[in-house]
PDB file of C-alpha atoms and ligand atoms in Angstrom:
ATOM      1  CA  UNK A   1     152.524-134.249 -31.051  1.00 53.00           C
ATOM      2  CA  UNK A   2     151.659-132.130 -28.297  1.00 66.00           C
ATOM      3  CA  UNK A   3     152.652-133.564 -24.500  1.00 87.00           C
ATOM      4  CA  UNK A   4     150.639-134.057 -21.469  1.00 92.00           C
ATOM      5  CA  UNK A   5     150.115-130.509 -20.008  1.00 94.00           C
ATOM      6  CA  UNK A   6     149.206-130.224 -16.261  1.00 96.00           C
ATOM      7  CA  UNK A   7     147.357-126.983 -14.770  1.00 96.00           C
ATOM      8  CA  UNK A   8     146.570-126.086 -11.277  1.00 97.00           C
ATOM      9  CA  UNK A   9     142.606-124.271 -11.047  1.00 98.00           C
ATOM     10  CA  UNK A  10     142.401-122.270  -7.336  1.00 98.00           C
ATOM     11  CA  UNK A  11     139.293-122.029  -6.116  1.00 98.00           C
ATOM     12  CA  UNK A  12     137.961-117.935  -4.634  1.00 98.00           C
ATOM     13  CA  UNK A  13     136.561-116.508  -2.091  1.00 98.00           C
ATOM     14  CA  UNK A  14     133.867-113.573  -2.419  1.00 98.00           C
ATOM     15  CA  UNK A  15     135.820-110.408  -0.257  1.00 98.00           C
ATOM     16  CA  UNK A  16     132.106-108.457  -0.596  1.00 98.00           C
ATOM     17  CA  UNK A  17     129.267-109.560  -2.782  1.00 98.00           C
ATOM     18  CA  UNK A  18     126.770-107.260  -3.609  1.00 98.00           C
ATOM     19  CA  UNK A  19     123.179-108.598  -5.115  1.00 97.00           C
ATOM     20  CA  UNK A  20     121.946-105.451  -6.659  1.00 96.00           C
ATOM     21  CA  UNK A  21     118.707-105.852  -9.450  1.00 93.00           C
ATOM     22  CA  UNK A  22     117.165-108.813 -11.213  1.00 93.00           C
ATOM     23  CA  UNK A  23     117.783-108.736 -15.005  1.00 95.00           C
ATOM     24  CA  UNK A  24     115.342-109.251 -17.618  1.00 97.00           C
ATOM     25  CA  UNK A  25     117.302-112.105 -18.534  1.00 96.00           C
ATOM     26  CA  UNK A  26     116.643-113.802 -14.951  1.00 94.00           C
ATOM     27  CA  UNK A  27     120.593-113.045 -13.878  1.00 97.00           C
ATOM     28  CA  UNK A  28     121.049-110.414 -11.203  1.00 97.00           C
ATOM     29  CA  UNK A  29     123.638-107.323 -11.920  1.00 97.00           C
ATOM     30  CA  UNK A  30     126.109-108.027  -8.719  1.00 97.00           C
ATOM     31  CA  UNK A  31     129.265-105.958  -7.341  1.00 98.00           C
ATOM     32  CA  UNK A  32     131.952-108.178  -6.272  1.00 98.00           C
ATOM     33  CA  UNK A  33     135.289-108.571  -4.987  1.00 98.00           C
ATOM     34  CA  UNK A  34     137.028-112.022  -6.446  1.00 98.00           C
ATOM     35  CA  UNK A  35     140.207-113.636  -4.994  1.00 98.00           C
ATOM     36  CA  UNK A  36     141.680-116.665  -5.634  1.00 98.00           C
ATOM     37  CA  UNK A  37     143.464-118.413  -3.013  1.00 98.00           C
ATOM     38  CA  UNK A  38     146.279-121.605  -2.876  1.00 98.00           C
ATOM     39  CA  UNK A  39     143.424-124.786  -2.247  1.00 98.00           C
ATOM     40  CA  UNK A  40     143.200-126.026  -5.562  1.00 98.00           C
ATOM     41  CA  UNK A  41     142.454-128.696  -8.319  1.00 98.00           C
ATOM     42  CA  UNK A  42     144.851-130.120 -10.968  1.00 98.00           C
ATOM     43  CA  UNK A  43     143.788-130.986 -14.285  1.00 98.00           C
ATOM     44  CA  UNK A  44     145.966-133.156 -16.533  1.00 97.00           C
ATOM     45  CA  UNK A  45     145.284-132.956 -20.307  1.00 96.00           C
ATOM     46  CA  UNK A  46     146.313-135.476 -22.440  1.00 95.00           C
ATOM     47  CA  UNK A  47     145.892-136.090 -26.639  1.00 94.00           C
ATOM     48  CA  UNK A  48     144.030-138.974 -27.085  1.00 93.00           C
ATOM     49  CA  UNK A  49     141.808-141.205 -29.520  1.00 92.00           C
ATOM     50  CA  UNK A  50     138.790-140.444 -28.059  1.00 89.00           C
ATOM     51  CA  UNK A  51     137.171-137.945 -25.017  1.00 89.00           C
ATOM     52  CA  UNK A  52     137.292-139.122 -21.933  1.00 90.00           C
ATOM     53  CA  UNK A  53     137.099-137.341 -18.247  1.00 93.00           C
ATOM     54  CA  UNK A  54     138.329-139.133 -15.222  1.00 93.00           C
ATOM     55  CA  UNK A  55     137.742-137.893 -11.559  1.00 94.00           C
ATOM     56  CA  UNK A  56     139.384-139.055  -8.289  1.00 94.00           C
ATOM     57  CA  UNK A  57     136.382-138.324  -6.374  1.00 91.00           C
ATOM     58  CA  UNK A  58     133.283-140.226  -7.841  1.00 88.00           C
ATOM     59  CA  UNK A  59     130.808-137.871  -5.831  1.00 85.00           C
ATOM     60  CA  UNK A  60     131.359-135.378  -9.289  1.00 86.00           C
ATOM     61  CA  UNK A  61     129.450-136.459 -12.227  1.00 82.00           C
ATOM     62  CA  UNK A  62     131.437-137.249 -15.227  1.00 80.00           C
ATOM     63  CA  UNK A  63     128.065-136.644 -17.649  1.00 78.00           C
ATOM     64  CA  UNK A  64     127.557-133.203 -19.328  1.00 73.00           C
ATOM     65  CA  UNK A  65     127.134-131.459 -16.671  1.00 77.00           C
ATOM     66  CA  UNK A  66     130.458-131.469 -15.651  1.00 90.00           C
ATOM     67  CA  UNK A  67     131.878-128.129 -16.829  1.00 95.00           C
ATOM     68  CA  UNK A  68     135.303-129.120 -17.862  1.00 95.00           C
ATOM     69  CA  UNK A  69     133.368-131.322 -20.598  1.00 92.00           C
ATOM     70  CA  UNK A  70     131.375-128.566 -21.510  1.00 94.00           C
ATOM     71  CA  UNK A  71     134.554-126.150 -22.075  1.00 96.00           C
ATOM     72  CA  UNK A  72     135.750-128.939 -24.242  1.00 95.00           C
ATOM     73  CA  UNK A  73     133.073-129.473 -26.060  1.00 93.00           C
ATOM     74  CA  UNK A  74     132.465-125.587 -26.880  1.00 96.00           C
ATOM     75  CA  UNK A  75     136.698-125.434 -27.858  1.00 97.00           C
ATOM     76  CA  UNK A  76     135.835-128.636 -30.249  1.00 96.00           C
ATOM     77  CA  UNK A  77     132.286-126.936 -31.384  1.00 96.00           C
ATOM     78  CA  UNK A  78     134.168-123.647 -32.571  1.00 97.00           C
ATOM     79  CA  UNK A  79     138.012-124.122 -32.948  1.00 97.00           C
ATOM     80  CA  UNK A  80     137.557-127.791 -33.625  1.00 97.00           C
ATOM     81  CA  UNK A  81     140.260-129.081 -31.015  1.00 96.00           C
ATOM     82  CA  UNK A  82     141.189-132.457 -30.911  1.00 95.00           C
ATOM     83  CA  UNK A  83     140.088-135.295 -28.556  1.00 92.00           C
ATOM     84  CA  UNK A  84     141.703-135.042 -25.176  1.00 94.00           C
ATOM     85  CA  UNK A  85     141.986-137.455 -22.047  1.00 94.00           C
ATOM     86  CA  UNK A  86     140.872-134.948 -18.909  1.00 95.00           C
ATOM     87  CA  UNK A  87     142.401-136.025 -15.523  1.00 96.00           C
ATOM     88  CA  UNK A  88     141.025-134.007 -12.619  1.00 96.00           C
ATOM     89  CA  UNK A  89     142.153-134.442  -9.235  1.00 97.00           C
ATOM     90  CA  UNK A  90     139.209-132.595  -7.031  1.00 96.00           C
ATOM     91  CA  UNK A  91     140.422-130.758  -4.174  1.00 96.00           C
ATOM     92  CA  UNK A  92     137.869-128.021  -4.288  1.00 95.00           C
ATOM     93  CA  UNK A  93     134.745-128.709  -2.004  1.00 92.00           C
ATOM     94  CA  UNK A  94     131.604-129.108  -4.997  1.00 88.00           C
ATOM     95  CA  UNK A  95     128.588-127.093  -3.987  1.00 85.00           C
ATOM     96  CA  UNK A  96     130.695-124.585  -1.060  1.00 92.00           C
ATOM     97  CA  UNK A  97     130.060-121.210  -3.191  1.00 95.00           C
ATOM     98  CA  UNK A  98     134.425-121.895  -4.122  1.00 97.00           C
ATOM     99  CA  UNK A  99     133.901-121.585  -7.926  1.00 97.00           C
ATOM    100  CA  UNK A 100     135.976-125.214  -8.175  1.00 96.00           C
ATOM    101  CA  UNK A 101     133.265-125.958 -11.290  1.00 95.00           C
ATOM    102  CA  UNK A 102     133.794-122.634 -13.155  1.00 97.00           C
ATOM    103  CA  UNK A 103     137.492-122.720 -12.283  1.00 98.00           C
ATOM    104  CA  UNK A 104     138.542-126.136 -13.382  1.00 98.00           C
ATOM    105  CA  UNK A 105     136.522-125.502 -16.759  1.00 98.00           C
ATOM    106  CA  UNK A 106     138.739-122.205 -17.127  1.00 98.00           C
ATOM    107  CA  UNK A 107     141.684-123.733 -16.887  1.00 98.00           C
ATOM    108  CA  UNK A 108     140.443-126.284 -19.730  1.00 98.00           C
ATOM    109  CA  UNK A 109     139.621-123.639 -21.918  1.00 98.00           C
ATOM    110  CA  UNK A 110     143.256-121.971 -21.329  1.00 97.00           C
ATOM    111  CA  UNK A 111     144.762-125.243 -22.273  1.00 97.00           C
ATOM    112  CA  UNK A 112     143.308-126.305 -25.010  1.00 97.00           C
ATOM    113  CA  UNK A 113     143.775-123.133 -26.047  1.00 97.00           C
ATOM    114  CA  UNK A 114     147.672-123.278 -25.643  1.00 95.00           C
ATOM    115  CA  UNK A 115     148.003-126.739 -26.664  1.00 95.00           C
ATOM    116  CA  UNK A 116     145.929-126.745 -29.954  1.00 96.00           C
ATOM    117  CA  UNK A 117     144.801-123.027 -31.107  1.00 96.00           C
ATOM    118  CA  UNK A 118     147.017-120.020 -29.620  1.00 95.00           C
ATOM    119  CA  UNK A 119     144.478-117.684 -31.935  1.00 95.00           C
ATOM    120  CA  UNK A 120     141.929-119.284 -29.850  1.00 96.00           C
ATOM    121  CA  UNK A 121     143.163-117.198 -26.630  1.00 96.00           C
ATOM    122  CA  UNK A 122     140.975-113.392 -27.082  1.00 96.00           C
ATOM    123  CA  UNK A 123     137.712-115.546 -27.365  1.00 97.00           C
ATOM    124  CA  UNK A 124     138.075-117.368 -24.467  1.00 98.00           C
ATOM    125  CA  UNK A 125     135.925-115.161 -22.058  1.00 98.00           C
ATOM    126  CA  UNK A 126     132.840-115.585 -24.012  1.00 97.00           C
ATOM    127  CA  UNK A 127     133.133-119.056 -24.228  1.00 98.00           C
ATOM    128  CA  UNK A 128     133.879-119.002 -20.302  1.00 98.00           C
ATOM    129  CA  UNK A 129     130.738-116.651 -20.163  1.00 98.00           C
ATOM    130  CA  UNK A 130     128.403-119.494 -21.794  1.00 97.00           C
ATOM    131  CA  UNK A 131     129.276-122.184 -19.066  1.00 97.00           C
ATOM    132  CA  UNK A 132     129.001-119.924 -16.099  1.00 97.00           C
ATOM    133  CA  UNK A 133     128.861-116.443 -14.622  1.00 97.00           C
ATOM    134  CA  UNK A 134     132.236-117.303 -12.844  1.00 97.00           C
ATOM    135  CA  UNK A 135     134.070-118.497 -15.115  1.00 98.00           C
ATOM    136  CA  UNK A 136     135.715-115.032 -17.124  1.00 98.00           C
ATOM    137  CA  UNK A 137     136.857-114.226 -13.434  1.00 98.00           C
ATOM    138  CA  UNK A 138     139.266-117.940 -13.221  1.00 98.00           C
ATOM    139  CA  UNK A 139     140.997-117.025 -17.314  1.00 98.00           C
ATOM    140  CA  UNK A 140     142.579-113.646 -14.881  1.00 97.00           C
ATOM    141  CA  UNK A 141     142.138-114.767 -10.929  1.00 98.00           C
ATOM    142  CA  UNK A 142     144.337-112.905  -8.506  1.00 98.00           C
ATOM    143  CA  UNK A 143     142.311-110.217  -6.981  1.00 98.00           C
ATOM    144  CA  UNK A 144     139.613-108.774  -9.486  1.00 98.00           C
ATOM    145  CA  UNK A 145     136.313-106.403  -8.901  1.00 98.00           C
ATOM    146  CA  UNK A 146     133.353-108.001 -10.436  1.00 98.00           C
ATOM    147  CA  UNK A 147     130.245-106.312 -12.220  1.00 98.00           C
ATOM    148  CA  UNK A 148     127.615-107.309 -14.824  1.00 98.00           C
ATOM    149  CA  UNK A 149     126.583-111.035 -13.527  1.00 98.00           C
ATOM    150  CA  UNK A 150     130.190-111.366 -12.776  1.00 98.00           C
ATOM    151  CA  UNK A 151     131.792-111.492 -15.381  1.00 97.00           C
ATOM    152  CA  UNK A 152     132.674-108.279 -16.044  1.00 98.00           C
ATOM    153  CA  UNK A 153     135.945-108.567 -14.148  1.00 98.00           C
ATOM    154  CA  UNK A 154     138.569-105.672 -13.339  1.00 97.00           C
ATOM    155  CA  UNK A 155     141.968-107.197 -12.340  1.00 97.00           C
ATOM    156  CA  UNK A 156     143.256-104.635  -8.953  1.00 97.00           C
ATOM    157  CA  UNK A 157     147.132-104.761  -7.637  1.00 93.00           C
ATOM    158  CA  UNK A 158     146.191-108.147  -5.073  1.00 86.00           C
ATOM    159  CA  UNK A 159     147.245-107.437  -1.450  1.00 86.00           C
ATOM    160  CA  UNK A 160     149.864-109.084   0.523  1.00 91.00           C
ATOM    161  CA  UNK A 161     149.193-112.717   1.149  1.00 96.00           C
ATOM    162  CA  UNK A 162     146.810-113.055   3.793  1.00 98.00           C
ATOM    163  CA  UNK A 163     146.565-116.243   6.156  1.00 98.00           C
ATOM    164  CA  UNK A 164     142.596-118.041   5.886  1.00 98.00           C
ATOM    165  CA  UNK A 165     140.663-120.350   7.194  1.00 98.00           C
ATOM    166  CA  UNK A 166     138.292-122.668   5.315  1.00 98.00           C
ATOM    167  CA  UNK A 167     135.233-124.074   6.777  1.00 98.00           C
ATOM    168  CA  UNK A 168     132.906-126.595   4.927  1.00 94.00           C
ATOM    169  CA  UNK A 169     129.991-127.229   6.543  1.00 91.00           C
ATOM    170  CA  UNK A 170     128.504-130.841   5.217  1.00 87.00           C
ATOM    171  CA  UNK A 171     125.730-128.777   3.223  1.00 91.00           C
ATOM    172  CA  UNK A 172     125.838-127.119   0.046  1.00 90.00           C
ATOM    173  CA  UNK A 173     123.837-124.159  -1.297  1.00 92.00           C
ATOM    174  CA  UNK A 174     122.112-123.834  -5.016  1.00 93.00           C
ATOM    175  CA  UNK A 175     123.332-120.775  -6.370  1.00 94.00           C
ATOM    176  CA  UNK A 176     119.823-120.469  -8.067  1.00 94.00           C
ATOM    177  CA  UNK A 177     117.804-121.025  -4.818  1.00 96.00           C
ATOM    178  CA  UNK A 178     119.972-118.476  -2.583  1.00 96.00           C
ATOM    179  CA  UNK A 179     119.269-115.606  -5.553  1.00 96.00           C
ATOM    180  CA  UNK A 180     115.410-116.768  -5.389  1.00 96.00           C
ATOM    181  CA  UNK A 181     115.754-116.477  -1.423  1.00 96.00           C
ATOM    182  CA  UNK A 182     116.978-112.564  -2.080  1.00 95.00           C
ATOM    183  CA  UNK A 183     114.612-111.987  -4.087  1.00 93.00           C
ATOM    184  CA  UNK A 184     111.969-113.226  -1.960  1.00 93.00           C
ATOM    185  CA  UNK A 185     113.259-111.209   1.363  1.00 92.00           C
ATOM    186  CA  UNK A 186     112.780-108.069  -1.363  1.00 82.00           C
ATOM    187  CA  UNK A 187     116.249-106.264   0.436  1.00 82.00           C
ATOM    188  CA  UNK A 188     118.001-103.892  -2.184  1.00 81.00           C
ATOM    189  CA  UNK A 189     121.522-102.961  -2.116  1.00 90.00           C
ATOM    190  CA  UNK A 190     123.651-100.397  -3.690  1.00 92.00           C
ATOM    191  CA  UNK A 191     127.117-100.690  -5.175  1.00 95.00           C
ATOM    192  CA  UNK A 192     130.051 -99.763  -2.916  1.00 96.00           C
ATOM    193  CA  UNK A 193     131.759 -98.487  -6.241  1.00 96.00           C
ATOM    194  CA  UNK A 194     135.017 -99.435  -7.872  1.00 96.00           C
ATOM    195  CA  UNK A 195     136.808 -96.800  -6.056  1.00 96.00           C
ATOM    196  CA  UNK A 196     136.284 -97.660  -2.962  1.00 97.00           C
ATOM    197  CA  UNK A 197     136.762-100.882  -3.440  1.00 97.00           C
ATOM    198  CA  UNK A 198     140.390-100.413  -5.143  1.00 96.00           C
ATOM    199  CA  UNK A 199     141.242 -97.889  -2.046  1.00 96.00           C
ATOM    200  CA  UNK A 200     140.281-100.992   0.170  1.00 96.00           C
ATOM    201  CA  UNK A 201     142.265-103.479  -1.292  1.00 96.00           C
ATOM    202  CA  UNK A 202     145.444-100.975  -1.380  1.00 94.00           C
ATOM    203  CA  UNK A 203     145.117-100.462   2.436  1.00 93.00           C
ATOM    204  CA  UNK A 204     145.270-104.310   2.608  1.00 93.00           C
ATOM    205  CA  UNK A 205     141.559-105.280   2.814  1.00 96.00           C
ATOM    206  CA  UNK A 206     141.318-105.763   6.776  1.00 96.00           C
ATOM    207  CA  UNK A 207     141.234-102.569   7.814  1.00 93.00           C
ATOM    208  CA  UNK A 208     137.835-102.246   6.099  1.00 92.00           C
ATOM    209  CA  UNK A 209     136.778-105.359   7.328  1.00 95.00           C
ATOM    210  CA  UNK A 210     133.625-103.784   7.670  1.00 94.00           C
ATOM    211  CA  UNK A 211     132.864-103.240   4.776  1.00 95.00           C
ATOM    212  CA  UNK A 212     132.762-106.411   3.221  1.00 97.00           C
ATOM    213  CA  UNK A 213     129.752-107.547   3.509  1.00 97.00           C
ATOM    214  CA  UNK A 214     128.069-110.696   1.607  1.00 98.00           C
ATOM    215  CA  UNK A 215     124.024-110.345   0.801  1.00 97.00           C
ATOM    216  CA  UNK A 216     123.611-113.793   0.819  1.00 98.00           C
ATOM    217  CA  UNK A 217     124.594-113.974   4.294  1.00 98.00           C
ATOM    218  CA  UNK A 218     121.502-113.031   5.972  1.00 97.00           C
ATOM    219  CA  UNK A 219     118.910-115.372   3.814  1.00 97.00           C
ATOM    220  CA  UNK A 220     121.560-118.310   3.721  1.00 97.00           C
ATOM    221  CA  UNK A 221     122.148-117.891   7.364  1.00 97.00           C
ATOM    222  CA  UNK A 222     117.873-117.294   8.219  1.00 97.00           C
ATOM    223  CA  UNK A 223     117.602-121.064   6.789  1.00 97.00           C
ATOM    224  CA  UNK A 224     121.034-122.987   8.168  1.00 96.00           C
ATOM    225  CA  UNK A 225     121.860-120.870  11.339  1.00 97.00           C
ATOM    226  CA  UNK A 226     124.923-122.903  11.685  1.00 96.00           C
ATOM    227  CA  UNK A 227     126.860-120.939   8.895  1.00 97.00           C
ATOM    228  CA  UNK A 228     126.346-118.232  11.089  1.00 98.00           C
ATOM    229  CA  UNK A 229     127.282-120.159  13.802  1.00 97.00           C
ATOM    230  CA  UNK A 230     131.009-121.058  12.136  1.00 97.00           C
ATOM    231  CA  UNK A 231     131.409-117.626  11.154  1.00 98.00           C
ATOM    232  CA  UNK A 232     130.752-116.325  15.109  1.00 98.00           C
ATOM    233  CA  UNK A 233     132.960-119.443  16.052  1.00 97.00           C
ATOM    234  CA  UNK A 234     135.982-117.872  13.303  1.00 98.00           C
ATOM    235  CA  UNK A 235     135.906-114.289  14.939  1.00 98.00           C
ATOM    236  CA  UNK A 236     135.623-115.347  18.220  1.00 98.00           C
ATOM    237  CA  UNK A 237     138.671-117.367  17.311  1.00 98.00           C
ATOM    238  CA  UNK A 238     140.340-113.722  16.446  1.00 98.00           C
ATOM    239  CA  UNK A 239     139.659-113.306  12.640  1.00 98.00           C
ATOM    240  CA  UNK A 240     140.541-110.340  11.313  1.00 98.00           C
ATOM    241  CA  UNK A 241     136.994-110.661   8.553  1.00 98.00           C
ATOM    242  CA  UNK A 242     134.894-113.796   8.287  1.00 98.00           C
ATOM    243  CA  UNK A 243     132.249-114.064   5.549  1.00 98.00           C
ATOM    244  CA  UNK A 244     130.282-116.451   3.715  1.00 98.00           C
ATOM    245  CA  UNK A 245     131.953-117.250  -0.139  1.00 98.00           C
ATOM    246  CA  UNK A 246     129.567-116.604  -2.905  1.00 97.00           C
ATOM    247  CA  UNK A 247     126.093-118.107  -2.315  1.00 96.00           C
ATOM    248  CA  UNK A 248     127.461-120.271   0.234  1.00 91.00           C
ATOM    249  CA  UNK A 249     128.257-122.650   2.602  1.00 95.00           C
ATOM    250  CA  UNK A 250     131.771-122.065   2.693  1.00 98.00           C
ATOM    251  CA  UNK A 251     133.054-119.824   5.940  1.00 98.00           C
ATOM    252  CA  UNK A 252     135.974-118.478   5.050  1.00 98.00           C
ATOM    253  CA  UNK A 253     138.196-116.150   7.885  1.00 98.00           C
ATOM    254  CA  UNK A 254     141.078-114.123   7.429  1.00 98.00           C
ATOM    255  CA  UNK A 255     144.085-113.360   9.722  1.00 98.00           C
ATOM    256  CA  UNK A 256     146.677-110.721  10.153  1.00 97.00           C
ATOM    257  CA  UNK A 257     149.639-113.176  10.381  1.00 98.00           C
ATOM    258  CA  UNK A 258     150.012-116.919   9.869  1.00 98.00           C
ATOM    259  CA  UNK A 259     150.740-117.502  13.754  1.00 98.00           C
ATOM    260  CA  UNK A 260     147.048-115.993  14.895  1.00 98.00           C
ATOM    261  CA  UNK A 261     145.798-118.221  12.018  1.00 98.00           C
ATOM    262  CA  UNK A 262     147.542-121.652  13.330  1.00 98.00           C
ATOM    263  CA  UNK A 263     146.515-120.670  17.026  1.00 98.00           C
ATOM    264  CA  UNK A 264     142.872-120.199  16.008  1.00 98.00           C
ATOM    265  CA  UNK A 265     142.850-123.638  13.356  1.00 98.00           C
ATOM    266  CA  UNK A 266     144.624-125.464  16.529  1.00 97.00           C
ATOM    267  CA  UNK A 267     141.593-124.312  18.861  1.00 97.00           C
ATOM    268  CA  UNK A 268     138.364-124.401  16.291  1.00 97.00           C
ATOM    269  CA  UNK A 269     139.755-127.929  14.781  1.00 93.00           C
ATOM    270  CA  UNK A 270     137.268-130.070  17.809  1.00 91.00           C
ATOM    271  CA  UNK A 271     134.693-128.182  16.896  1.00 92.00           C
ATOM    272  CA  UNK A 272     134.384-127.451  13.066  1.00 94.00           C
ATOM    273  CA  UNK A 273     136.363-128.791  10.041  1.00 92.00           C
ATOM    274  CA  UNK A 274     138.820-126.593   9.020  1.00 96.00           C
ATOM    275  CA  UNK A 275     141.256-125.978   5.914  1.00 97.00           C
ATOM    276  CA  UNK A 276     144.482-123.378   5.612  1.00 98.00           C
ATOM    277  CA  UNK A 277     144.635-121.763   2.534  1.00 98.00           C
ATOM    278  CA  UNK A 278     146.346-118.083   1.292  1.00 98.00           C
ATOM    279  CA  UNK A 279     144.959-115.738  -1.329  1.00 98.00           C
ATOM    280  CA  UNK A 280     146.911-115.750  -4.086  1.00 97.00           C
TER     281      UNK A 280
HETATM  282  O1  C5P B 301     125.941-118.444 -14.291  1.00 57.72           O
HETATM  283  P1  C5P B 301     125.772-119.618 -13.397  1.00 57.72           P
HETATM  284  O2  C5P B 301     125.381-120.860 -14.155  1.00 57.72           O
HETATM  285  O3  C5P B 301     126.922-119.859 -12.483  1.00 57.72           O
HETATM  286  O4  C5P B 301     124.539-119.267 -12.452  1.00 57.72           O
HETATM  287  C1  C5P B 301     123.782-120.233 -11.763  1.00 57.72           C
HETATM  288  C2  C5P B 301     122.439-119.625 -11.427  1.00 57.72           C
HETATM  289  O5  C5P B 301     122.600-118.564 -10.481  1.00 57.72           O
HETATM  290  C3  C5P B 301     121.740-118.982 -12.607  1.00 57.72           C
HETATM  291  O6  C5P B 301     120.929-119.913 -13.297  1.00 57.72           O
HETATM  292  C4  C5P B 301     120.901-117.900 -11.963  1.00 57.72           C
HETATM  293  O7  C5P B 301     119.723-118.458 -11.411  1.00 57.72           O
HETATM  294  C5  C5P B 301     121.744-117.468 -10.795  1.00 57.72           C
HETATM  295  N1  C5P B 301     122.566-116.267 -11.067  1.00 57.72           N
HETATM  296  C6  C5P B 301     121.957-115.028 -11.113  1.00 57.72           C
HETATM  297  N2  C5P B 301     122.716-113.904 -11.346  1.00 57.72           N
HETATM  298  C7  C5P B 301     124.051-113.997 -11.505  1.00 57.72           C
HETATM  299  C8  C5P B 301     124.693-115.254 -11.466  1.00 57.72           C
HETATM  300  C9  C5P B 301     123.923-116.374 -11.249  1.00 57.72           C
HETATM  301  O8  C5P B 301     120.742-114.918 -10.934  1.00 57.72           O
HETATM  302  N3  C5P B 301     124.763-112.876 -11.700  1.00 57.72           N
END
């Protein structure tokens, strides 16, 4: 019988994010820079009688919606894996544009796959693609360039570690509504272009802090002006780059050394909540 198997799913930050045209299938094409980083959940799978999903933090439905019970029901629907007892340990902010959803329903896929149906492993990103645009990106992580809605993900050589700093704000962001907000404001972007993108991340990513730039920052920020405010509050505290993740409301900064990072946690910790964390 196959043992317990225990798997750790990061959560990533959006480097650049890129909103480029709406679809005919209602997605939008995007450009985007994936990392993951150390904050993470851990998922313990288990062979048992029946399914059942347990969650230390009763804020996270345990109903369909949950997407590790979706990427077990899609491994039962086509490589008919057995029942499994899910333990997930929630670490990952819900609703903070962090992928924890997309990521801890990856790293179901990946072991169910290894536990029950090796063969199963070359499908896996288009069962990842059904439960989320995110989701291919979590089966590679690391440091990837992202087309298509996202999930048309290029692994790059990652950079050296680099220090962060988390911020949750106590609001979340619909992915769906921050898209609709873009749309609205009517602002096009172009693609920065896998080139450039690969030349930034070989000269270490801050150099060209610049240059990565989140579209969702400007409608996200319009309607809660105190993301903004955290990410002012981060380079003021001498980040290296802070942006928005994803569609938001995480602030995430970076750092050129773990020391400037401590200093700047030790000083923004009275005024906003704050989390280390280093890409990974
Ligand atoms: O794919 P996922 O379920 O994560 O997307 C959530 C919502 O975000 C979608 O229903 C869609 O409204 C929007 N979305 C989009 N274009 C993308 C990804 C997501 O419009 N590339």
């Amino acid at each position: 019988m196959t043992e317990t198997v225990t798997v750790a799913a990061p959560a990533k930050i959006n480097w650049m994010l890129r909103v480029l045209d709406r679809r005919a299938d209602g997605y939008h094409n995007l450009e985007t820079l994936f990392q993951t980083i150390s904050l993470h959940d851990e998922i313990t799978i288990t062979p048992a009688e029946t399914f059942e999903l347990d969650c230390d933090d009763s804020t996270i439905p345990t109903s369909r919606d949950n997407l590790v019970l979706r990427a077990a029901i899609l491994m039962r629907e086509r490589f008919s894996t057995p029942p499994v007892r899910v333990q997930l340990r929630k670490r990952i902010p819900a609703g903070g544009g962090l992928g924890g959803g997309s990521s801890d329903a990856a790293a179901v896929l990946v072991a169910l796959s290894r536990m029950f149906v090796p063969q199963a492993e070359s499908h896996l990103p288009d069962l990842a693609l059904q439960i989320g645009s995110d989701v291919p990106f979590f089966l590679i992580g690391g440091t990837a360039y992202g087309t298509g809605r996202g999930e048309v993900v290029t692994p790059l050589p990652g950079p050296s570690p680099i220090p962060l700093l988390l911020s949750f704000p106590g609001v979340s962001v619909s992915t769906a509504d921050a898209f609709r907000w873009l749309d609205d404001s009517a602002k096009k972007s172009s693609r920065v272009g896998a080139s450039r993108i690969r030349d930034l991340v070989l000269n270490g990513l801050l150099d060209g802090a610049s240059e990565l730039t989140n579209d969702f920052e400007p409608v996200v920020f319009e309607r809660m002006p105190e993301l903004g405010a955290i990410k002012r509050g981060m380079l003021a505290a001498g980040a290296a780059w802070s942006g928005m993740s994803g569609s938001g409301s995480t602030i995430v900064a970076a750092f050129r050394d773990v020391a400037s990072r401590d200093e700047a946690a030790a000083r923004l910790s009275g005024q906003m909540n704050v989390v280390s964390a280093m890409t990974t």
